[in-house]
């Protein structure tokens, strides 16, 4: 079995679903002839034709509206936002129509659509190409927000997202698109949505994260282990609906929690997790919940962007503070 990268896992999942479900179509800017700006759709137009892999105008609003219309009429469109910073013009259709259609029609019409968006910083890109804006969508009822952190999870979660009868925002952390490879069987086996993945067991502190920051948290757990601190690492994977039970079970065991995300700190999704921990797990906490995040500013250009992103050093320091406070 060949080892593949995260971006190749995305391509593999799209191809599998298109082979096995004629209602799946792919659309977006440059997804056809060029195979997408990151080559996530490379070769798909040659396999399935230009009626199923559609190069659209450079108009995100039109892409989003067309996606809602296709899904409402029985298709399963997978639209690409090209970069997460380009998704803002799509929000009108996503928030006002896709997310509300099931409720608006009392279940008569659903929108089984996926919006893929390369997400996050760390690739030396300019403005609007390095944003972490997942928290803007987690507050919209009717949407699922999903973010894989490995090739295997990208494959399995994207299959599940395409098969879901309701709209899914699928953020792909582009910093790790080609960072490493792993074996991913092309067997069509989806991973469950709405489930956190416990990637490492621990007893002293819980590290909660998603997307590209999973890598830093696992490395921080290794560094903490050298200091005699046992860290449990949880990949949230589906931000909404949130599998809070898995997080609560871990924090009840460890008594301490560090939440790590790339988005700015204020009103980031980590604040929601921290609030729920204070509401439901207060008597299990041995120390205040720590957050290691981006800063409350726009992500800087490449000379400073790695200082903006959560680092292993910052995560380790936060974990040690939770130990010192108890």
mmCIF file of N, CA, C and O in Angstrom, residues 15 20 53 72 94 107 120 123 146 166 184 190 205 211 233 238 240 248 252 265 276 285 296 315:
data_model
loop_
_atom_site.group_PDB
_atom_site.id
_atom_site.type_symbol
_atom_site.label_atom_id
_atom_site.label_comp_id
_atom_site.label_asym_id
_atom_site.label_seq_id
_atom_site.Cartn_x
_atom_site.Cartn_y
_atom_site.Cartn_z
ATOM 1 N N UNK A 15 -12.058 11.230 -5.669
ATOM 2 C CA UNK A 15 -12.140 10.291 -6.784
ATOM 3 C C UNK A 15 -12.980 9.075 -6.422
ATOM 4 O O UNK A 15 -13.778 8.585 -7.242
ATOM 5 N N UNK A 20 -18.185 6.227 -7.394
ATOM 6 C CA UNK A 20 -19.245 5.411 -6.810
ATOM 7 C C UNK A 20 -20.571 6.141 -6.623
ATOM 8 O O UNK A 20 -21.552 5.531 -6.196
ATOM 9 N N UNK A 53 -16.498 18.054 -13.086
ATOM 10 C CA UNK A 53 -15.416 18.829 -12.478
ATOM 11 C C UNK A 53 -15.416 20.170 -13.205
ATOM 12 O O UNK A 53 -14.904 20.296 -14.317
ATOM 13 N N UNK A 72 -29.716 21.331 -3.236
ATOM 14 C CA UNK A 72 -31.148 21.333 -2.958
ATOM 15 C C UNK A 72 -31.943 20.542 -3.992
ATOM 16 O O UNK A 72 -33.071 20.117 -3.716
ATOM 17 N N UNK A 94 -24.072 30.366 2.467
ATOM 18 C CA UNK A 94 -23.862 29.295 3.442
ATOM 19 C C UNK A 94 -24.726 29.521 4.679
ATOM 20 O O UNK A 94 -25.438 28.612 5.141
ATOM 21 N N UNK A 107 -37.622 19.900 6.804
ATOM 22 C CA UNK A 107 -37.001 18.649 6.396
ATOM 23 C C UNK A 107 -37.307 18.213 4.979
ATOM 24 O O UNK A 107 -36.778 17.185 4.529
ATOM 25 N N UNK A 120 -5.406 28.174 7.166
ATOM 26 C CA UNK A 120 -4.305 28.414 8.093
ATOM 27 C C UNK A 120 -3.043 28.959 7.468
ATOM 28 O O UNK A 120 -2.905 29.107 6.247
ATOM 29 N N UNK A 123 2.702 28.959 5.331
ATOM 30 C CA UNK A 123 3.221 28.655 3.990
ATOM 31 C C UNK A 123 3.759 29.902 3.289
ATOM 32 O O UNK A 123 3.914 29.919 2.079
ATOM 33 N N UNK A 146 -15.566 20.761 10.022
ATOM 34 C CA UNK A 146 -14.665 19.612 10.132
ATOM 35 C C UNK A 146 -13.266 20.030 9.717
ATOM 36 O O UNK A 146 -13.100 20.803 8.767
ATOM 37 N N UNK A 166 -26.406 17.009 5.247
ATOM 38 C CA UNK A 166 -26.445 18.431 5.574
ATOM 39 C C UNK A 166 -25.110 19.089 5.231
ATOM 40 O O UNK A 166 -24.104 18.410 5.024
ATOM 41 N N UNK A 184 -2.837 5.009 3.516
ATOM 42 C CA UNK A 184 -4.277 5.271 3.540
ATOM 43 C C UNK A 184 -4.933 4.351 2.514
ATOM 44 O O UNK A 184 -4.868 4.611 1.314
ATOM 45 N N UNK A 190 -15.414 5.478 5.610
ATOM 46 C CA UNK A 190 -15.480 6.805 6.208
ATOM 47 C C UNK A 190 -15.172 6.751 7.692
ATOM 48 O O UNK A 190 -15.371 5.715 8.346
ATOM 49 N N UNK A 205 -2.191 16.086 32.138
ATOM 50 C CA UNK A 205 -2.748 17.271 31.490
ATOM 51 C C UNK A 205 -3.325 16.854 30.139
ATOM 52 O O UNK A 205 -2.821 15.936 29.482
ATOM 53 N N UNK A 211 -6.600 20.396 13.535
ATOM 54 C CA UNK A 211 -5.873 20.850 12.356
ATOM 55 C C UNK A 211 -4.373 20.708 12.468
ATOM 56 O O UNK A 211 -3.849 19.759 13.047
ATOM 57 N N UNK A 233 -3.472 13.805 24.353
ATOM 58 C CA UNK A 233 -3.666 14.683 23.187
ATOM 59 C C UNK A 233 -4.968 14.308 22.490
ATOM 60 O O UNK A 233 -5.174 13.152 22.120
ATOM 61 N N UNK A 238 -14.062 17.281 14.433
ATOM 62 C CA UNK A 238 -15.332 17.938 14.127
ATOM 63 C C UNK A 238 -15.591 18.979 15.201
ATOM 64 O O UNK A 238 -15.839 18.635 16.359
ATOM 65 N N UNK A 240 -18.015 21.416 15.206
ATOM 66 C CA UNK A 240 -19.441 21.424 15.505
ATOM 67 C C UNK A 240 -20.141 20.409 14.616
ATOM 68 O O UNK A 240 -19.867 20.367 13.413
ATOM 69 N N UNK A 248 -14.431 16.119 28.146
ATOM 70 C CA UNK A 248 -14.765 16.138 29.572
ATOM 71 C C UNK A 248 -14.224 14.906 30.285
ATOM 72 O O UNK A 248 -13.712 14.997 31.413
ATOM 73 N N UNK A 252 -11.587 15.276 33.269
ATOM 74 C CA UNK A 252 -11.946 14.703 34.568
ATOM 75 C C UNK A 252 -10.832 13.799 35.085
ATOM 76 O O UNK A 252 -10.561 13.745 36.297
ATOM 77 N N UNK A 265 -7.161 34.719 19.765
ATOM 78 C CA UNK A 265 -7.638 34.217 21.053
ATOM 79 C C UNK A 265 -9.065 34.635 21.360
ATOM 80 O O UNK A 265 -9.885 33.811 21.781
ATOM 81 N N UNK A 276 -17.355 25.655 28.489
ATOM 82 C CA UNK A 276 -18.083 24.432 28.834
ATOM 83 C C UNK A 276 -17.368 23.633 29.919
ATOM 84 O O UNK A 276 -18.004 23.001 30.761
ATOM 85 N N UNK A 285 -11.428 20.290 37.725
ATOM 86 C CA UNK A 285 -10.258 21.079 37.340
ATOM 87 C C UNK A 285 -9.369 21.357 38.549
ATOM 88 O O UNK A 285 -9.843 21.849 39.579
ATOM 89 N N UNK A 296 -4.456 38.475 18.812
ATOM 90 C CA UNK A 296 -5.606 39.238 18.360
ATOM 91 C C UNK A 296 -5.193 40.298 17.337
ATOM 92 O O UNK A 296 -5.320 41.515 17.537
ATOM 93 N N UNK A 315 3.259 25.735 24.099
ATOM 94 C CA UNK A 315 2.365 24.682 24.602
ATOM 95 C C UNK A 315 2.956 24.039 25.852
ATOM 96 O O UNK A 315 2.256 23.818 26.854
#
